[in-house]
PDB file of C-alpha atoms in Angstrom:
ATOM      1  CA  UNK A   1      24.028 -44.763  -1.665  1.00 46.00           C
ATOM      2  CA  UNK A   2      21.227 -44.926   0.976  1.00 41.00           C
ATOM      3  CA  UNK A   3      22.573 -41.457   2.484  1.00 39.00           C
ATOM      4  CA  UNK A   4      21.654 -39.605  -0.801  1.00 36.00           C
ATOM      5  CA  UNK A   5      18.581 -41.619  -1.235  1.00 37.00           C
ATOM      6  CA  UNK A   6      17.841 -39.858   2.636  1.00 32.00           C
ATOM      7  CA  UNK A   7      18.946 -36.732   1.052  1.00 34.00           C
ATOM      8  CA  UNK A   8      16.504 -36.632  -2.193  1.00 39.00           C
ATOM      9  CA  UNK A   9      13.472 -38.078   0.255  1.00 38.00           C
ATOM     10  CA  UNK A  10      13.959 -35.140   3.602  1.00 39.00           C
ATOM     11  CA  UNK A  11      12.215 -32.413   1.623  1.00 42.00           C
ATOM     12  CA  UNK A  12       9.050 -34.819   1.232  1.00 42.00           C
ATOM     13  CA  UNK A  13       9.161 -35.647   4.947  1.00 42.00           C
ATOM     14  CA  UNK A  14      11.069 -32.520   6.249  1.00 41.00           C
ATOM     15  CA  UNK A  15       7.820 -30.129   4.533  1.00 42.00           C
ATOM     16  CA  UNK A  16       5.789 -30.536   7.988  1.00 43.00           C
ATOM     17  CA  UNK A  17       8.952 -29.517   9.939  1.00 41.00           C
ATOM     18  CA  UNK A  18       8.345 -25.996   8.324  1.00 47.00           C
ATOM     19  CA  UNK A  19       5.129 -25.679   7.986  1.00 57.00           C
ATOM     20  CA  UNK A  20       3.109 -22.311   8.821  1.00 79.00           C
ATOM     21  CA  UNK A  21       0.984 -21.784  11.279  1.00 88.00           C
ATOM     22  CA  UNK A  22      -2.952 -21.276  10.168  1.00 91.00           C
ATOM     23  CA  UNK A  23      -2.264 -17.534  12.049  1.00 92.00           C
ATOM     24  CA  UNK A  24       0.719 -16.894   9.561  1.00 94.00           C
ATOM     25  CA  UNK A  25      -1.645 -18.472   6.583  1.00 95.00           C
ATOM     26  CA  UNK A  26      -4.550 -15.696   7.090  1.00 95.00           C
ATOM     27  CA  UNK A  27      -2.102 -13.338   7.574  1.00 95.00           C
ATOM     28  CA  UNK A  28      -0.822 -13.447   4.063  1.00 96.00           C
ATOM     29  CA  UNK A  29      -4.678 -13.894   2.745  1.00 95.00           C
ATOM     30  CA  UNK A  30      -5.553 -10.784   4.447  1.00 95.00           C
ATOM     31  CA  UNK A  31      -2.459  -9.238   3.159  1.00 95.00           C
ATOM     32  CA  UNK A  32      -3.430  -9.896  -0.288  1.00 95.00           C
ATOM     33  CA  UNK A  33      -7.407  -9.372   0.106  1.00 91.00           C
ATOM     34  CA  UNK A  34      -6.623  -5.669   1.062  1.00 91.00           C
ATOM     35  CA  UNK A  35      -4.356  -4.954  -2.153  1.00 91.00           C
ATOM     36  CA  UNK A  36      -6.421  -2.029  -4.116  1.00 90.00           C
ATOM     37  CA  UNK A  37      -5.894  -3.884  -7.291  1.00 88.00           C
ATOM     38  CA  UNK A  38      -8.112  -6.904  -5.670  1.00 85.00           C
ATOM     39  CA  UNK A  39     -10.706  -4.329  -4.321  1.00 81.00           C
ATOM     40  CA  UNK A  40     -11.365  -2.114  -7.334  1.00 81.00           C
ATOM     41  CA  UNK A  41     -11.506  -5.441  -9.376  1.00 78.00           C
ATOM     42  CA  UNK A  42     -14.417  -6.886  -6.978  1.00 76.00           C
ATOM     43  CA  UNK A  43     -15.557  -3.780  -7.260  1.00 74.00           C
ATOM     44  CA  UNK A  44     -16.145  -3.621 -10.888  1.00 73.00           C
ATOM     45  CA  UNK A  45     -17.365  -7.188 -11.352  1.00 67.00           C
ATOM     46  CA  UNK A  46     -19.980  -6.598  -8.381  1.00 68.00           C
ATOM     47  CA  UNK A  47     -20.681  -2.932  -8.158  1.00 65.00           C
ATOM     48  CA  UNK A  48     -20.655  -3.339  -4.199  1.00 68.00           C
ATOM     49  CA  UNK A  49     -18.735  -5.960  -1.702  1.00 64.00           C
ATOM     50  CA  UNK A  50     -20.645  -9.146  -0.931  1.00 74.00           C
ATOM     51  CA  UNK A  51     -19.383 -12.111   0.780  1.00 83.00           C
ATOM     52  CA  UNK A  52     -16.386 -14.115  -0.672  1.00 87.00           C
ATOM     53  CA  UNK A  53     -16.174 -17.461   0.239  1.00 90.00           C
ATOM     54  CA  UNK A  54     -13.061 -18.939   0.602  1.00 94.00           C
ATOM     55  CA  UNK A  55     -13.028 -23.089  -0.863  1.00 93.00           C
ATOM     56  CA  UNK A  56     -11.240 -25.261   1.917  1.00 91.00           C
ATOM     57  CA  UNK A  57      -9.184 -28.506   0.265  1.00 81.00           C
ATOM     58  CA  UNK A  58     -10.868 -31.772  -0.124  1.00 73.00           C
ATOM     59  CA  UNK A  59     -10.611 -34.423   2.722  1.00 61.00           C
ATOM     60  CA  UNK A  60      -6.932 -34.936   3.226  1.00 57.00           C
ATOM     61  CA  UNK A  61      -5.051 -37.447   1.365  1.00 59.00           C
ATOM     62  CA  UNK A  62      -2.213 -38.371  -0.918  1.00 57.00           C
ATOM     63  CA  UNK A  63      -0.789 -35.057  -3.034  1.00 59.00           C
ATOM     64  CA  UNK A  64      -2.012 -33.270   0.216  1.00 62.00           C
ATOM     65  CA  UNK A  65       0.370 -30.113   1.515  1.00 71.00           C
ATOM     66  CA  UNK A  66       0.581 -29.095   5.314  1.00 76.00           C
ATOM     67  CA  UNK A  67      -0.662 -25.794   4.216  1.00 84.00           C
ATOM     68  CA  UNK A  68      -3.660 -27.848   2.827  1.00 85.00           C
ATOM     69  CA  UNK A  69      -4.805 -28.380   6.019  1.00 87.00           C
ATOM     70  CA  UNK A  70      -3.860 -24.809   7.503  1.00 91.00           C
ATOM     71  CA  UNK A  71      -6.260 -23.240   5.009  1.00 92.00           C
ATOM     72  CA  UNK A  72      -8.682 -25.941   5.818  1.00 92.00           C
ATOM     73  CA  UNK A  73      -8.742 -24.291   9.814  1.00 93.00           C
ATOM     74  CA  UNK A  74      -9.907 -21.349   9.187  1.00 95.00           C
ATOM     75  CA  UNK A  75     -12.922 -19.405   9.807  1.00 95.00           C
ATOM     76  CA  UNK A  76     -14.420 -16.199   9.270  1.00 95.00           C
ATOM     77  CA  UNK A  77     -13.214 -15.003  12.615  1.00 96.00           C
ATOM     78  CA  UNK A  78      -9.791 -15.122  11.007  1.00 96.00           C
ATOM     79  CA  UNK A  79     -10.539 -12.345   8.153  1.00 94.00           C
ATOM     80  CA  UNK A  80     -12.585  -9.887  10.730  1.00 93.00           C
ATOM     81  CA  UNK A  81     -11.692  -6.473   9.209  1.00 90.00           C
ATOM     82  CA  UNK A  82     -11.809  -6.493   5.757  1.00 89.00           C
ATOM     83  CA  UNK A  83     -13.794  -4.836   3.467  1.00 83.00           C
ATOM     84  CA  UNK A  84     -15.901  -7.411   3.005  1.00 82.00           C
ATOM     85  CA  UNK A  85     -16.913 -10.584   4.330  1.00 87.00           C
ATOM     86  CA  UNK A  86     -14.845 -13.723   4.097  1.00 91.00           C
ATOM     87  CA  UNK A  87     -16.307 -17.365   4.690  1.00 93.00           C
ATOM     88  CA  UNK A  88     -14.408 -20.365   4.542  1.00 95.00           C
ATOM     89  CA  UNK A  89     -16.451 -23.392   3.339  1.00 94.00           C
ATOM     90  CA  UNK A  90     -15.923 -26.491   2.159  1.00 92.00           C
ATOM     91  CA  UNK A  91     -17.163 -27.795  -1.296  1.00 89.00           C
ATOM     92  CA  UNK A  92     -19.910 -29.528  -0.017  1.00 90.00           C
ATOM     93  CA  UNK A  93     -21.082 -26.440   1.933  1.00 91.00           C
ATOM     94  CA  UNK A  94     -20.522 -24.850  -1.552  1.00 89.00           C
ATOM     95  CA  UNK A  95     -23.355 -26.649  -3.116  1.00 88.00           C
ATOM     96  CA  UNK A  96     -25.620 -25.364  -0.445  1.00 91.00           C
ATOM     97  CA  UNK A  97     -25.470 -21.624  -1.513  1.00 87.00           C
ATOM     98  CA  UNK A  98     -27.602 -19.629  -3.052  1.00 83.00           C
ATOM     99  CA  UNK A  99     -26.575 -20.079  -6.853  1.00 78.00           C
ATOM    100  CA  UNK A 100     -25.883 -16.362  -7.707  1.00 72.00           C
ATOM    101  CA  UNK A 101     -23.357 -16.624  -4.504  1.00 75.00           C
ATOM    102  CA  UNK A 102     -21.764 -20.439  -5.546  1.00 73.00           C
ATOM    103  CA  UNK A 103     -21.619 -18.931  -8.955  1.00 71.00           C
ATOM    104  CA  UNK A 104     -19.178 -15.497  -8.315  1.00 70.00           C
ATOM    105  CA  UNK A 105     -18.306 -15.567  -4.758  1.00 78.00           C
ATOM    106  CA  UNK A 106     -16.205 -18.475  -4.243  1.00 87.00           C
ATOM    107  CA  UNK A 107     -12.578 -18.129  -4.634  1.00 90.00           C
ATOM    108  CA  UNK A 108      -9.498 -20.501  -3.925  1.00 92.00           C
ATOM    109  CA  UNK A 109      -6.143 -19.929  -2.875  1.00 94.00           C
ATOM    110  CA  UNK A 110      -2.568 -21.657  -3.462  1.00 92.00           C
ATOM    111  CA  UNK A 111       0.307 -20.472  -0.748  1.00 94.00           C
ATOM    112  CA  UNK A 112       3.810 -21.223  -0.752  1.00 93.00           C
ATOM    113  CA  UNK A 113       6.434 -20.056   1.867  1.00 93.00           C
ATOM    114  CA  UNK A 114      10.074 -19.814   1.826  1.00 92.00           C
ATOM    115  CA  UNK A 115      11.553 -18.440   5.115  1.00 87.00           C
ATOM    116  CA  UNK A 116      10.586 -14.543   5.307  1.00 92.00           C
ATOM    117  CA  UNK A 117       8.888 -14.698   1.836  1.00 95.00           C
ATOM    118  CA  UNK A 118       5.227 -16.335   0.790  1.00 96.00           C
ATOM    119  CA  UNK A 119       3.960 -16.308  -3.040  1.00 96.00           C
ATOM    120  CA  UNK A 120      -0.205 -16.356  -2.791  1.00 96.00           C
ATOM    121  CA  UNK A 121      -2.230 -17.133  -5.793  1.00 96.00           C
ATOM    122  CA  UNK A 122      -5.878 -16.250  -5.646  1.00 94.00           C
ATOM    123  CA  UNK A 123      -8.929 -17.353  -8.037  1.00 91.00           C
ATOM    124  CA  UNK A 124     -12.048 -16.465  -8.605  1.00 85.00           C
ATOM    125  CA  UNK A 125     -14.550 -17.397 -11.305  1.00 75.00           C
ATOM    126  CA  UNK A 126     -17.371 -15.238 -12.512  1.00 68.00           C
ATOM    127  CA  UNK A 127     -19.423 -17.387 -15.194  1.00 60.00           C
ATOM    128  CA  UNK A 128     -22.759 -15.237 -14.728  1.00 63.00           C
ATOM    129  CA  UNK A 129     -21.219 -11.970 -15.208  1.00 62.00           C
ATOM    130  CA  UNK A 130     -19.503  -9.935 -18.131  1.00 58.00           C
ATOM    131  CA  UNK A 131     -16.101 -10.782 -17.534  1.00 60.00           C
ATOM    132  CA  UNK A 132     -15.053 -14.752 -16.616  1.00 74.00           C
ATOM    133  CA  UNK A 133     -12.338 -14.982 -13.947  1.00 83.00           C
ATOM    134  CA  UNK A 134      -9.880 -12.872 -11.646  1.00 86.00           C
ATOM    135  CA  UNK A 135      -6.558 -14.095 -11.278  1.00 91.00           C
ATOM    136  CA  UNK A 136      -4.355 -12.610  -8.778  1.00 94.00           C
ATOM    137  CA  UNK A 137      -0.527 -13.489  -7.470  1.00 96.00           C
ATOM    138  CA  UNK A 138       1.108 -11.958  -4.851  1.00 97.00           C
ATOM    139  CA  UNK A 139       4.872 -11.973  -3.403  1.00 97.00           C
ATOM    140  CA  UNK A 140       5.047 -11.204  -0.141  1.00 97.00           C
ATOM    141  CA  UNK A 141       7.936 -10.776   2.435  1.00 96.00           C
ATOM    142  CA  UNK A 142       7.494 -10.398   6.263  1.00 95.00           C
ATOM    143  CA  UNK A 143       8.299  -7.311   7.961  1.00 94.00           C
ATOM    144  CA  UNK A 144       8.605  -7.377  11.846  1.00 91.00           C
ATOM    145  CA  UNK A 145       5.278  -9.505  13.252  1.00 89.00           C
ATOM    146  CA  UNK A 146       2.871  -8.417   9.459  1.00 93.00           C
ATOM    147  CA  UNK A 147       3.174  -9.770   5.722  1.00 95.00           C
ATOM    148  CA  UNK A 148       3.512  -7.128   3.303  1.00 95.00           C
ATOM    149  CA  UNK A 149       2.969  -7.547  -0.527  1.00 95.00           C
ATOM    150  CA  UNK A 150       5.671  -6.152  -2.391  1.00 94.00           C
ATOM    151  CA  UNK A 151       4.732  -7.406  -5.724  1.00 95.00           C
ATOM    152  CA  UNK A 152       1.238  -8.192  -7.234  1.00 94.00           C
ATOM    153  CA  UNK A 153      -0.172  -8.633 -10.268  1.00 94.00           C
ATOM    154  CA  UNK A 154      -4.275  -8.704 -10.628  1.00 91.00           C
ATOM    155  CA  UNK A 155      -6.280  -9.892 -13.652  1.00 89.00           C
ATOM    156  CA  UNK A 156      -9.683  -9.728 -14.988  1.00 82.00           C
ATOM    157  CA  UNK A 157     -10.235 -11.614 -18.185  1.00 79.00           C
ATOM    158  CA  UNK A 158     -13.229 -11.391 -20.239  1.00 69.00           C
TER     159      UNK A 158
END
């Protein structure tokens, strides 16, 4: 009986044995920031590129993932390249912008990886403008040393 009960519990402790590296974590963000869909939807909402600012997780605690804390490591440095400019910040940085950028720029992101593949969900709220929210989700699957996205769906919603 105990063996099973080992069984049911090693996902719950085994997560951290598989975690990803914060390098493999901005990989896939990147992937997904440079999808055309993503772009031409900024682009619409904003009429140029500004900043985005990426929210980092709460303090760490119970309900907590290892990737949690992977997204929480990273910087700007990480997303040199882009189109646009990408800030990690946590919500109490968040409260220290400039309202029209707290208000449109920030977006958060969910990953999830299963050996060679990674599913991304990105969110971004738009309150001030004409349309509310962009929703995007992303499959990706690895392809030598870079994360390609092989299927995504992006939507604006008024």
């Amino acid at each position: 009986m105990s063996r099973y009960i080992l069984l049911l519990l090693f996902p719950l402790f085994g997560s951290p044995l598989f975690a990803q590296s914060k390098t493999e974590v901005a990989a896939c963000l990147r992937a997904c920031l440079l999808a055309p869909e993503l772009e031409a939807a900024f682009t619409q909402e904003w009429g140029d590129l500004r900043p985005l600012y990426l929210r980092k997780r709460e303090a760490p605690g119970i309900g907590n993932r290892p990737i949690d804390q992977q997204i929480n490591q990273l910087t700007a440095a990480d997303f040199q390249g882009l189109p646009w400019e990408v800030i990690p910040v946590t919500p109490e940085e968040i409260k220290q912008l400039p309202a029209e950028e707290a208000e449109f720029g920030v977006f958060e992101a969910g990953i999830g990886f299963r050996e060679e593949t990674a599913t991304v969900n990105l969110y971004v709220s738009l309150p001030r403008y004409p349309r509310k929210w962009i929703a995007a989700s992303f499959l990706l699957h690895k392809e030598g040393e870079e994360w390609v996205a092989t299927q995504r769906s992006v939507e604006v919603r008024p």
